[in-house]
Amino acid sequence: MSSTLLLHFKDQAQAALNLARASGLGAAEVACHRFPDGELRLTLPFAEPGTPGAAPTPDTVVLYRSLHDPNEKLLEVLLLASQARAWGVRRLVLVAPYLAYMRQDTSFHAGEVISQRQVGRLLALDFDTLITVDPHLHRIERLDQAVNVRQALALSAAPVLARHVADALRSECPAGELVLMGPDSESAPWTAAAAAELGCAHGVCSKARHGDRDVQIELPDVSVKDRRVVLLDDIASSGRTLAAAAQGLLRCGAASVDVAVTHALLAHDAMDVIRGAGIRHFWSSDSVGHASNVVRLAPLIAPALLSALQT
């Protein structure tokens, strides 16, 4: 009978253990030590076959590693996968709720490295299956075009975020008075999916970006006066796009503006910018650990993982 083990790192233990329980899998932690010069030493809970006293090598390893702060985490993932394969693991599954480097999917200026393509190639060297949530794919249709593995599954948190929004605002307004708004055209799929879940009005703003922190927003032709508006997006990073959209909505008479995102990256002063724009509530999934996490992704990921393991 084949054996499957879910591996995780200490900093993402809670989300990983939630998934292990939801999937009925055993779990173990990867020990990670940083040397004074910054190099990493990883220790797996199994070893090369024949090592005295070592736990047996599982047939299948599921690695849970969400890839925010990606430069170190990607190296951990690549080192671990290569060694596990060398020690006889027959199947490797990466569960990366947040998948890094998907936004650089073309050369916007001469000479720019297309990071999506290169990171995808590295992950495909050893992994057989990739499961992620709301990856930033806008110039390609499918995840396997970015990461060419045997199974590439892209899930969406939009419906579960929508249900949280409905529960949180039920006492304040009926669904008919709620407006879901995408802060830019790239958020359109999430906004449409969530609006369909709730049966409410929705719209998508237009964005002109002049730099990482310089954003202009044009609102769509959707009435927001005296209505509760929730901005829905896949990623909150600098917070500038959400802040600009919220300020515009409030100027147009919105009764309140809240935000729900899948991935709360929230670099540097992002939360200060978001709060300063008049945004009331900020909700996120646990793809990236943050105080705003209100939606667990384990119930979403577990069925997809179990189905993938059976094929």
PDB file of C-alpha atoms in Angstrom:
ATOM      1  CA  MET A   1       0.000   0.000   0.000  1.00  0.00           C
ATOM      2  CA  SER A   2       1.403   3.390  -0.937  1.00  0.00           C
ATOM      3  CA  SER A   3       2.206   5.882   1.809  1.00  0.00           C
ATOM      4  CA  THR A   4       1.645   9.630   1.674  1.00  0.00           C
ATOM      5  CA  LEU A   5       3.156  12.220   3.998  1.00  0.00           C
ATOM      6  CA  LEU A   6       2.398  15.946   4.137  1.00  0.00           C
ATOM      7  CA  LEU A   7       5.493  18.027   4.892  1.00  0.00           C
ATOM      8  CA  HIS A   8       5.461  21.602   6.157  1.00  0.00           C
ATOM      9  CA  PHE A   9       7.690  24.248   7.692  1.00  0.00           C
ATOM     10  CA  LYS A  10       7.270  25.644  11.199  1.00  0.00           C
ATOM     11  CA  ASP A  11       6.085  29.097  10.084  1.00  0.00           C
ATOM     12  CA  GLN A  12       3.130  27.642   8.142  1.00  0.00           C
ATOM     13  CA  ALA A  13       2.347  24.765  10.493  1.00  0.00           C
ATOM     14  CA  GLN A  14      -1.221  25.738  11.377  1.00  0.00           C
ATOM     15  CA  ALA A  15      -2.516  26.058   7.807  1.00  0.00           C
ATOM     16  CA  ALA A  16      -0.652  22.901   6.792  1.00  0.00           C
ATOM     17  CA  LEU A  17      -2.041  20.889   9.709  1.00  0.00           C
ATOM     18  CA  ASN A  18      -5.543  22.135   8.886  1.00  0.00           C
ATOM     19  CA  LEU A  19      -5.075  20.685   5.404  1.00  0.00           C
ATOM     20  CA  ALA A  20      -3.599  17.427   6.728  1.00  0.00           C
ATOM     21  CA  ARG A  21      -6.617  16.924   9.010  1.00  0.00           C
ATOM     22  CA  ALA A  22      -9.089  17.807   6.264  1.00  0.00           C
ATOM     23  CA  SER A  23      -7.357  15.348   3.919  1.00  0.00           C
ATOM     24  CA  GLY A  24      -6.760  12.568   6.438  1.00  0.00           C
ATOM     25  CA  LEU A  25      -3.002  12.650   5.884  1.00  0.00           C
ATOM     26  CA  GLY A  26      -0.110  12.264   8.270  1.00  0.00           C
ATOM     27  CA  ALA A  27       2.063  15.351   8.639  1.00  0.00           C
ATOM     28  CA  ALA A  28       5.638  16.108   9.654  1.00  0.00           C
ATOM     29  CA  GLU A  29       7.765  19.232   9.949  1.00  0.00           C
ATOM     30  CA  VAL A  30      10.871  20.002   7.913  1.00  0.00           C
ATOM     31  CA  ALA A  31      13.592  21.315  10.210  1.00  0.00           C
ATOM     32  CA  CYS A  32      15.310  24.419   8.867  1.00  0.00           C
ATOM     33  CA  HIS A  33      18.566  25.909  10.187  1.00  0.00           C
ATOM     34  CA  ARG A  34      20.196  29.072   8.913  1.00  0.00           C
ATOM     35  CA  PHE A  35      23.995  29.247   9.058  1.00  0.00           C
ATOM     36  CA  PRO A  36      25.721  32.560   9.927  1.00  0.00           C
ATOM     37  CA  ASP A  37      26.454  33.186   6.239  1.00  0.00           C
ATOM     38  CA  GLY A  38      22.757  32.786   5.356  1.00  0.00           C
ATOM     39  CA  GLU A  39      22.909  29.321   3.836  1.00  0.00           C
ATOM     40  CA  LEU A  40      20.123  26.893   4.770  1.00  0.00           C
ATOM     41  CA  ARG A  41      20.263  23.387   6.167  1.00  0.00           C
ATOM     42  CA  LEU A  42      17.070  21.405   5.726  1.00  0.00           C
ATOM     43  CA  THR A  43      16.377  18.130   7.539  1.00  0.00           C
ATOM     44  CA  LEU A  44      13.618  15.827   6.317  1.00  0.00           C
ATOM     45  CA  PRO A  45      11.737  13.452   8.639  1.00  0.00           C
ATOM     46  CA  PHE A  46      13.019  10.503   6.561  1.00  0.00           C
ATOM     47  CA  ALA A  47      16.411   9.704   5.083  1.00  0.00           C
ATOM     48  CA  GLU A  48      18.201   7.791   2.378  1.00  0.00           C
ATOM     49  CA  PRO A  49      16.949   4.191   2.267  1.00  0.00           C
ATOM     50  CA  GLY A  50      19.172   1.934   4.342  1.00  0.00           C
ATOM     51  CA  THR A  51      20.103   4.653   6.844  1.00  0.00           C
ATOM     52  CA  PRO A  52      20.093   2.998  10.310  1.00  0.00           C
ATOM     53  CA  GLY A  53      17.196   4.145  12.463  1.00  0.00           C
ATOM     54  CA  ALA A  54      15.687   6.361   9.758  1.00  0.00           C
ATOM     55  CA  ALA A  55      11.965   6.483   9.046  1.00  0.00           C
ATOM     56  CA  PRO A  56      10.992   4.850   5.753  1.00  0.00           C
ATOM     57  CA  THR A  57      10.747   7.003   2.664  1.00  0.00           C
ATOM     58  CA  PRO A  58       7.091   7.653   1.727  1.00  0.00           C
ATOM     59  CA  ASP A  59       5.913   6.887  -1.788  1.00  0.00           C
ATOM     60  CA  THR A  60       4.238  10.295  -2.064  1.00  0.00           C
ATOM     61  CA  VAL A  61       5.182  13.596  -0.471  1.00  0.00           C
ATOM     62  CA  VAL A  62       2.780  16.522  -0.332  1.00  0.00           C
ATOM     63  CA  LEU A  63       4.718  19.688   0.423  1.00  0.00           C
ATOM     64  CA  TYR A  64       2.707  22.588   1.816  1.00  0.00           C
ATOM     65  CA  ARG A  65       4.560  25.844   1.184  1.00  0.00           C
ATOM     66  CA  SER A  66       2.822  29.112   0.380  1.00  0.00           C
ATOM     67  CA  LEU A  67       5.388  31.176  -1.505  1.00  0.00           C
ATOM     68  CA  HIS A  68       5.098  34.739  -0.185  1.00  0.00           C
ATOM     69  CA  ASP A  69       8.549  36.119   0.676  1.00  0.00           C
ATOM     70  CA  PRO A  70       9.470  33.904  -2.243  1.00  0.00           C
ATOM     71  CA  ASN A  71      13.204  34.117  -2.756  1.00  0.00           C
ATOM     72  CA  GLU A  72      14.085  31.963   0.258  1.00  0.00           C
ATOM     73  CA  LYS A  73      10.984  29.781   0.175  1.00  0.00           C
ATOM     74  CA  LEU A  74      11.507  28.845  -3.468  1.00  0.00           C
ATOM     75  CA  LEU A  75      15.032  27.701  -2.683  1.00  0.00           C
ATOM     76  CA  GLU A  76      13.719  25.598   0.227  1.00  0.00           C
ATOM     77  CA  VAL A  77      11.124  23.993  -2.036  1.00  0.00           C
ATOM     78  CA  LEU A  78      13.625  23.200  -4.794  1.00  0.00           C
ATOM     79  CA  LEU A  79      16.233  21.769  -2.399  1.00  0.00           C
ATOM     80  CA  LEU A  80      13.654  19.624  -0.630  1.00  0.00           C
ATOM     81  CA  ALA A  81      12.050  18.297  -3.806  1.00  0.00           C
ATOM     82  CA  SER A  82      15.334  17.317  -5.422  1.00  0.00           C
ATOM     83  CA  GLN A  83      16.529  15.463  -2.310  1.00  0.00           C
ATOM     84  CA  ALA A  84      13.211  13.697  -1.759  1.00  0.00           C
ATOM     85  CA  ARG A  85      13.278  12.488  -5.339  1.00  0.00           C
ATOM     86  CA  ALA A  86      16.864  11.271  -4.951  1.00  0.00           C
ATOM     87  CA  TRP A  87      15.840   9.280  -1.848  1.00  0.00           C
ATOM     88  CA  GLY A  88      13.110   7.438  -3.701  1.00  0.00           C
ATOM     89  CA  VAL A  89       9.926   9.505  -3.334  1.00  0.00           C
ATOM     90  CA  ARG A  90       7.938   8.495  -6.383  1.00  0.00           C
ATOM     91  CA  ARG A  91       5.444  11.351  -6.449  1.00  0.00           C
ATOM     92  CA  LEU A  92       5.808  14.957  -5.319  1.00  0.00           C
ATOM     93  CA  VAL A  93       2.858  17.303  -4.856  1.00  0.00           C
ATOM     94  CA  LEU A  94       3.337  21.006  -4.135  1.00  0.00           C
ATOM     95  CA  VAL A  95       0.465  22.784  -2.424  1.00  0.00           C
ATOM     96  CA  ALA A  96       1.331  26.466  -2.742  1.00  0.00           C
ATOM     97  CA  PRO A  97      -1.800  28.499  -1.931  1.00  0.00           C
ATOM     98  CA  TYR A  98       0.101  31.613  -2.974  1.00  0.00           C
ATOM     99  CA  LEU A  99       2.278  30.980  -6.029  1.00  0.00           C
ATOM    100  CA  ALA A 100       5.003  33.576  -6.466  1.00  0.00           C
ATOM    101  CA  TYR A 101       6.388  35.189  -9.625  1.00  0.00           C
ATOM    102  CA  MET A 102       3.256  34.686 -11.692  1.00  0.00           C
ATOM    103  CA  ARG A 103       2.793  38.434 -12.308  1.00  0.00           C
ATOM    104  CA  GLN A 104       5.945  38.837 -14.446  1.00  0.00           C
ATOM    105  CA  ASP A 105       4.427  36.937 -17.377  1.00  0.00           C
ATOM    106  CA  THR A 106       5.925  38.994 -20.201  1.00  0.00           C
ATOM    107  CA  SER A 107       8.768  41.399 -20.854  1.00  0.00           C
ATOM    108  CA  PHE A 108       7.196  44.789 -20.178  1.00  0.00           C
ATOM    109  CA  HIS A 109      10.494  46.474 -21.044  1.00  0.00           C
ATOM    110  CA  ALA A 110      13.408  45.327 -23.198  1.00  0.00           C
ATOM    111  CA  GLY A 111      15.593  42.774 -21.444  1.00  0.00           C
ATOM    112  CA  GLU A 112      13.245  41.885 -18.579  1.00  0.00           C
ATOM    113  CA  VAL A 113      13.364  38.263 -17.480  1.00  0.00           C
ATOM    114  CA  ILE A 114       9.983  36.526 -17.740  1.00  0.00           C
ATOM    115  CA  SER A 115       9.984  35.218 -14.178  1.00  0.00           C
ATOM    116  CA  GLN A 116       6.735  33.263 -14.502  1.00  0.00           C
ATOM    117  CA  ARG A 117       8.257  31.057 -17.181  1.00  0.00           C
ATOM    118  CA  GLN A 118      11.547  30.507 -15.353  1.00  0.00           C
ATOM    119  CA  VAL A 119      10.042  29.724 -11.953  1.00  0.00           C
ATOM    120  CA  GLY A 120       7.536  27.407 -13.616  1.00  0.00           C
ATOM    121  CA  ARG A 121      10.352  25.533 -15.332  1.00  0.00           C
ATOM    122  CA  LEU A 122      12.215  25.054 -12.024  1.00  0.00           C
ATOM    123  CA  LEU A 123       9.140  23.758 -10.202  1.00  0.00           C
ATOM    124  CA  ALA A 124       8.400  21.320 -13.022  1.00  0.00           C
ATOM    125  CA  LEU A 125      11.819  19.678 -12.652  1.00  0.00           C
ATOM    126  CA  ASP A 126      10.731  17.529  -9.690  1.00  0.00           C
ATOM    127  CA  PHE A 127       7.048  18.107  -8.914  1.00  0.00           C
ATOM    128  CA  ASP A 128       4.328  16.006 -10.507  1.00  0.00           C
ATOM    129  CA  THR A 129       1.366  17.993  -9.202  1.00  0.00           C
ATOM    130  CA  LEU A 130       0.856  21.653  -8.295  1.00  0.00           C
ATOM    131  CA  ILE A 131      -2.191  22.971  -6.444  1.00  0.00           C
ATOM    132  CA  THR A 132      -2.575  26.702  -5.937  1.00  0.00           C
ATOM    133  CA  VAL A 133      -5.299  29.269  -5.274  1.00  0.00           C
ATOM    134  CA  ASP A 134      -6.092  32.311  -7.426  1.00  0.00           C
ATOM    135  CA  PRO A 135      -2.770  32.450  -9.284  1.00  0.00           C
ATOM    136  CA  HIS A 136      -2.078  35.707 -11.105  1.00  0.00           C
ATOM    137  CA  LEU A 137      -2.626  34.431 -14.686  1.00  0.00           C
ATOM    138  CA  HIS A 138      -3.715  37.073 -17.163  1.00  0.00           C
ATOM    139  CA  ARG A 139      -1.939  36.470 -20.459  1.00  0.00           C
ATOM    140  CA  ILE A 140      -2.306  32.692 -20.373  1.00  0.00           C
ATOM    141  CA  GLU A 141      -5.404  30.540 -20.035  1.00  0.00           C
ATOM    142  CA  ARG A 142      -4.213  27.662 -17.854  1.00  0.00           C
ATOM    143  CA  LEU A 143      -1.808  27.106 -14.975  1.00  0.00           C
ATOM    144  CA  ASP A 144       0.001  24.288 -16.798  1.00  0.00           C
ATOM    145  CA  GLN A 145       1.112  26.820 -19.399  1.00  0.00           C
ATOM    146  CA  ALA A 146       3.152  28.474 -16.643  1.00  0.00           C
ATOM    147  CA  VAL A 147       4.145  25.344 -14.710  1.00  0.00           C
ATOM    148  CA  ASN A 148       4.272  22.326 -17.005  1.00  0.00           C
ATOM    149  CA  VAL A 149       3.585  19.527 -14.520  1.00  0.00           C
ATOM    150  CA  ARG A 150       1.370  16.468 -15.003  1.00  0.00           C
ATOM    151  CA  GLN A 151      -1.381  17.989 -12.860  1.00  0.00           C
ATOM    152  CA  ALA A 152      -1.699  21.765 -12.420  1.00  0.00           C
ATOM    153  CA  LEU A 153      -4.781  22.779 -10.440  1.00  0.00           C
ATOM    154  CA  ALA A 154      -5.785  26.410  -9.930  1.00  0.00           C
ATOM    155  CA  LEU A 155      -8.582  26.838  -7.381  1.00  0.00           C
ATOM    156  CA  SER A 156     -10.506  30.019  -6.600  1.00  0.00           C
ATOM    157  CA  ALA A 157     -11.257  31.425  -3.160  1.00  0.00           C
ATOM    158  CA  ALA A 158     -13.827  33.882  -4.546  1.00  0.00           C
ATOM    159  CA  PRO A 159     -16.909  31.830  -3.534  1.00  0.00           C
ATOM    160  CA  VAL A 160     -15.703  31.245   0.041  1.00  0.00           C
ATOM    161  CA  LEU A 161     -14.695  34.893   0.429  1.00  0.00           C
ATOM    162  CA  ALA A 162     -18.122  35.872  -0.901  1.00  0.00           C
ATOM    163  CA  ARG A 163     -19.837  33.714   1.694  1.00  0.00           C
ATOM    164  CA  HIS A 164     -17.806  35.372   4.448  1.00  0.00           C
ATOM    165  CA  VAL A 165     -18.776  38.813   3.116  1.00  0.00           C
ATOM    166  CA  ALA A 166     -22.442  37.802   3.132  1.00  0.00           C
ATOM    167  CA  ASP A 167     -22.231  36.497   6.704  1.00  0.00           C
ATOM    168  CA  ALA A 168     -20.319  39.541   7.955  1.00  0.00           C
ATOM    169  CA  LEU A 169     -22.685  42.090   6.398  1.00  0.00           C
ATOM    170  CA  ARG A 170     -25.994  40.240   6.770  1.00  0.00           C
ATOM    171  CA  SER A 171     -27.097  42.382   9.713  1.00  0.00           C
ATOM    172  CA  GLU A 172     -26.233  45.612   7.877  1.00  0.00           C
ATOM    173  CA  CYS A 173     -27.751  45.116   4.437  1.00  0.00           C
ATOM    174  CA  PRO A 174     -29.543  42.572   2.264  1.00  0.00           C
ATOM    175  CA  ALA A 175     -27.661  41.203  -0.727  1.00  0.00           C
ATOM    176  CA  GLY A 176     -29.581  43.554  -3.018  1.00  0.00           C
ATOM    177  CA  GLU A 177     -27.973  46.583  -1.382  1.00  0.00           C
ATOM    178  CA  LEU A 178     -24.446  45.177  -1.614  1.00  0.00           C
ATOM    179  CA  VAL A 179     -22.075  45.971  -4.470  1.00  0.00           C
ATOM    180  CA  LEU A 180     -18.969  43.920  -5.148  1.00  0.00           C
ATOM    181  CA  MET A 181     -16.261  45.877  -6.919  1.00  0.00           C
ATOM    182  CA  GLY A 182     -13.052  44.766  -8.585  1.00  0.00           C
ATOM    183  CA  PRO A 183     -10.305  47.401  -8.215  1.00  0.00           C
ATOM    184  CA  ASP A 184      -8.939  46.723 -11.712  1.00  0.00           C
ATOM    185  CA  SER A 185      -9.629  44.668 -14.829  1.00  0.00           C
ATOM    186  CA  GLU A 186      -7.429  41.827 -13.590  1.00  0.00           C
ATOM    187  CA  SER A 187      -9.821  41.266 -10.671  1.00  0.00           C
ATOM    188  CA  ALA A 188     -12.841  40.801 -12.959  1.00  0.00           C
ATOM    189  CA  PRO A 189     -12.992  36.964 -12.726  1.00  0.00           C
ATOM    190  CA  TRP A 190     -12.995  36.964  -8.911  1.00  0.00           C
ATOM    191  CA  THR A 191     -15.586  39.741  -8.745  1.00  0.00           C
ATOM    192  CA  ALA A 192     -17.927  38.064 -11.216  1.00  0.00           C
ATOM    193  CA  ALA A 193     -17.648  34.679  -9.479  1.00  0.00           C
ATOM    194  CA  ALA A 194     -18.316  36.171  -6.048  1.00  0.00           C
ATOM    195  CA  ALA A 195     -21.248  38.267  -7.307  1.00  0.00           C
ATOM    196  CA  ALA A 196     -22.790  35.156  -8.850  1.00  0.00           C
ATOM    197  CA  GLU A 197     -22.419  33.393  -5.498  1.00  0.00           C
ATOM    198  CA  LEU A 198     -24.269  36.208  -3.695  1.00  0.00           C
ATOM    199  CA  GLY A 199     -26.643  37.351  -6.438  1.00  0.00           C
ATOM    200  CA  CYS A 200     -25.615  40.995  -6.039  1.00  0.00           C
ATOM    201  CA  ALA A 201     -24.527  43.874  -8.266  1.00  0.00           C
ATOM    202  CA  HIS A 202     -20.905  44.171  -9.264  1.00  0.00           C
ATOM    203  CA  GLY A 203     -18.535  46.253 -11.333  1.00  0.00           C
ATOM    204  CA  VAL A 204     -14.855  46.550 -12.191  1.00  0.00           C
ATOM    205  CA  CYS A 205     -12.698  49.679 -12.024  1.00  0.00           C
ATOM    206  CA  SER A 206     -10.105  50.698 -14.605  1.00  0.00           C
ATOM    207  CA  LYS A 207      -6.525  51.189 -13.426  1.00  0.00           C
ATOM    208  CA  ALA A 208      -3.612  53.171 -14.791  1.00  0.00           C
ATOM    209  CA  ARG A 209      -0.369  52.309 -13.009  1.00  0.00           C
ATOM    210  CA  HIS A 210       2.515  54.755 -13.266  1.00  0.00           C
ATOM    211  CA  GLY A 211       4.775  52.943 -10.787  1.00  0.00           C
ATOM    212  CA  ASP A 212       4.671  50.475  -7.897  1.00  0.00           C
ATOM    213  CA  ARG A 213       3.053  53.107  -5.650  1.00  0.00           C
ATOM    214  CA  ASP A 214       1.454  55.491  -8.159  1.00  0.00           C
ATOM    215  CA  VAL A 215      -2.006  54.340  -9.258  1.00  0.00           C
ATOM    216  CA  GLN A 216      -5.018  56.085 -10.807  1.00  0.00           C
ATOM    217  CA  ILE A 217      -8.474  54.500 -10.691  1.00  0.00           C
ATOM    218  CA  GLU A 218     -11.561  55.140 -12.828  1.00  0.00           C
ATOM    219  CA  LEU A 219     -14.848  53.844 -11.404  1.00  0.00           C
ATOM    220  CA  PRO A 220     -17.332  51.863 -13.523  1.00  0.00           C
ATOM    221  CA  ASP A 221     -20.863  53.043 -14.285  1.00  0.00           C
ATOM    222  CA  VAL A 222     -22.433  51.277 -11.289  1.00  0.00           C
ATOM    223  CA  SER A 223     -24.409  53.202  -8.685  1.00  0.00           C
ATOM    224  CA  VAL A 224     -22.790  53.000  -5.238  1.00  0.00           C
ATOM    225  CA  LYS A 225     -24.542  55.921  -3.514  1.00  0.00           C
ATOM    226  CA  ASP A 226     -25.664  54.912  -0.001  1.00  0.00           C
ATOM    227  CA  ARG A 227     -24.702  51.287  -0.679  1.00  0.00           C
ATOM    228  CA  ARG A 228     -22.242  48.956   1.046  1.00  0.00           C
ATOM    229  CA  VAL A 229     -19.328  48.225  -1.284  1.00  0.00           C
ATOM    230  CA  VAL A 230     -16.821  45.398  -0.948  1.00  0.00           C
ATOM    231  CA  LEU A 231     -13.645  45.481  -3.014  1.00  0.00           C
ATOM    232  CA  LEU A 232     -12.635  41.951  -4.011  1.00  0.00           C
ATOM    233  CA  ASP A 233      -9.192  41.037  -5.363  1.00  0.00           C
ATOM    234  CA  ASP A 234      -6.699  38.211  -5.544  1.00  0.00           C
ATOM    235  CA  ILE A 235      -3.710  40.081  -4.071  1.00  0.00           C
ATOM    236  CA  ALA A 236      -3.177  43.046  -1.771  1.00  0.00           C
ATOM    237  CA  SER A 237       0.483  44.029  -1.962  1.00  0.00           C
ATOM    238  CA  SER A 238       1.281  47.746  -1.716  1.00  0.00           C
ATOM    239  CA  GLY A 239      -2.366  48.600  -0.950  1.00  0.00           C
ATOM    240  CA  ARG A 240      -2.324  51.562  -3.358  1.00  0.00           C
ATOM    241  CA  THR A 241      -4.823  50.152  -5.856  1.00  0.00           C
ATOM    242  CA  LEU A 242      -7.336  49.272  -3.143  1.00  0.00           C
ATOM    243  CA  ALA A 243      -6.839  52.640  -1.442  1.00  0.00           C
ATOM    244  CA  ALA A 244      -7.373  54.609  -4.662  1.00  0.00           C
ATOM    245  CA  ALA A 245     -10.520  52.611  -5.469  1.00  0.00           C
ATOM    246  CA  ALA A 246     -11.907  53.055  -1.943  1.00  0.00           C
ATOM    247  CA  GLN A 247     -11.333  56.809  -1.978  1.00  0.00           C
ATOM    248  CA  GLY A 248     -13.154  57.097  -5.295  1.00  0.00           C
ATOM    249  CA  LEU A 249     -16.078  55.006  -4.073  1.00  0.00           C
ATOM    250  CA  LEU A 250     -16.455  57.055  -0.895  1.00  0.00           C
ATOM    251  CA  ARG A 251     -16.370  60.288  -2.897  1.00  0.00           C
ATOM    252  CA  CYS A 252     -19.238  58.869  -4.972  1.00  0.00           C
ATOM    253  CA  GLY A 253     -21.331  58.348  -1.857  1.00  0.00           C
ATOM    254  CA  ALA A 254     -20.710  54.721  -0.865  1.00  0.00           C
ATOM    255  CA  ALA A 255     -22.022  54.099   2.643  1.00  0.00           C
ATOM    256  CA  SER A 256     -18.928  52.030   3.460  1.00  0.00           C
ATOM    257  CA  VAL A 257     -16.070  50.256   1.730  1.00  0.00           C
ATOM    258  CA  ASP A 258     -14.690  46.910   2.901  1.00  0.00           C
ATOM    259  CA  VAL A 259     -12.056  44.674   1.283  1.00  0.00           C
ATOM    260  CA  ALA A 260     -11.774  40.899   0.815  1.00  0.00           C
ATOM    261  CA  VAL A 261      -8.652  39.410  -0.785  1.00  0.00           C
ATOM    262  CA  THR A 262      -7.243  35.935  -1.258  1.00  0.00           C
ATOM    263  CA  HIS A 263      -3.581  36.773  -0.654  1.00  0.00           C
ATOM    264  CA  ALA A 264      -2.719  39.394   1.984  1.00  0.00           C
ATOM    265  CA  LEU A 265       0.892  40.100   1.003  1.00  0.00           C
ATOM    266  CA  LEU A 266       0.709  43.622   2.499  1.00  0.00           C
ATOM    267  CA  ALA A 267       4.240  44.882   2.028  1.00  0.00           C
ATOM    268  CA  HIS A 268       5.713  47.637   4.222  1.00  0.00           C
ATOM    269  CA  ASP A 269       3.069  50.316   4.991  1.00  0.00           C
ATOM    270  CA  ALA A 270       0.233  48.703   3.047  1.00  0.00           C
ATOM    271  CA  MET A 271      -2.179  48.387   5.977  1.00  0.00           C
ATOM    272  CA  ASP A 272      -1.606  52.024   6.972  1.00  0.00           C
ATOM    273  CA  VAL A 273      -2.415  53.063   3.394  1.00  0.00           C
ATOM    274  CA  ILE A 274      -5.541  50.882   3.369  1.00  0.00           C
ATOM    275  CA  ARG A 275      -6.832  52.175   6.694  1.00  0.00           C
ATOM    276  CA  GLY A 276      -5.999  55.739   5.752  1.00  0.00           C
ATOM    277  CA  ALA A 277      -8.191  55.444   2.651  1.00  0.00           C
ATOM    278  CA  GLY A 278     -11.299  54.893   4.791  1.00  0.00           C
ATOM    279  CA  ILE A 279     -11.542  51.141   4.301  1.00  0.00           C
ATOM    280  CA  ARG A 280     -13.496  49.723   7.217  1.00  0.00           C
ATOM    281  CA  HIS A 281     -12.975  45.951   7.261  1.00  0.00           C
ATOM    282  CA  PHE A 282     -10.100  44.057   5.624  1.00  0.00           C
ATOM    283  CA  TRP A 283     -10.607  40.295   5.258  1.00  0.00           C
ATOM    284  CA  SER A 284      -8.303  37.667   3.766  1.00  0.00           C
ATOM    285  CA  SER A 285      -7.808  33.934   3.421  1.00  0.00           C
ATOM    286  CA  ASP A 286      -5.053  32.093   5.278  1.00  0.00           C
ATOM    287  CA  SER A 287      -2.951  31.597   2.146  1.00  0.00           C
ATOM    288  CA  VAL A 288      -0.592  34.124   3.769  1.00  0.00           C
ATOM    289  CA  GLY A 289      -0.571  34.312   7.550  1.00  0.00           C
ATOM    290  CA  HIS A 290      -1.928  37.673   8.751  1.00  0.00           C
ATOM    291  CA  ALA A 291      -4.194  39.068  11.467  1.00  0.00           C
ATOM    292  CA  SER A 292      -6.861  39.658   8.791  1.00  0.00           C
ATOM    293  CA  ASN A 293      -7.258  35.922   7.993  1.00  0.00           C
ATOM    294  CA  VAL A 294     -10.920  34.936   8.292  1.00  0.00           C
ATOM    295  CA  VAL A 295     -11.236  32.200   5.664  1.00  0.00           C
ATOM    296  CA  ARG A 296      -9.447  28.859   5.944  1.00  0.00           C
ATOM    297  CA  LEU A 297      -8.484  27.364   2.601  1.00  0.00           C
ATOM    298  CA  ALA A 298      -8.101  23.768   3.830  1.00  0.00           C
ATOM    299  CA  PRO A 299     -11.776  22.875   3.087  1.00  0.00           C
ATOM    300  CA  LEU A 300     -11.297  24.225  -0.450  1.00  0.00           C
ATOM    301  CA  ILE A 301      -7.944  22.539  -1.111  1.00  0.00           C
ATOM    302  CA  ALA A 302      -8.542  19.142   0.543  1.00  0.00           C
ATOM    303  CA  PRO A 303     -11.033  17.722  -2.016  1.00  0.00           C
ATOM    304  CA  ALA A 304      -8.796  18.791  -4.907  1.00  0.00           C
ATOM    305  CA  LEU A 305      -5.753  17.248  -3.211  1.00  0.00           C
ATOM    306  CA  LEU A 306      -7.492  13.946  -2.495  1.00  0.00           C
ATOM    307  CA  SER A 307      -8.809  13.756  -6.048  1.00  0.00           C
ATOM    308  CA  ALA A 308      -5.330  14.459  -7.427  1.00  0.00           C
ATOM    309  CA  LEU A 309      -3.767  11.758  -5.235  1.00  0.00           C
ATOM    310  CA  GLN A 310      -6.215   9.201  -6.607  1.00  0.00           C
ATOM    311  CA  THR A 311      -5.173   9.765 -10.225  1.00  0.00           C
TER     312      THR A 311
END
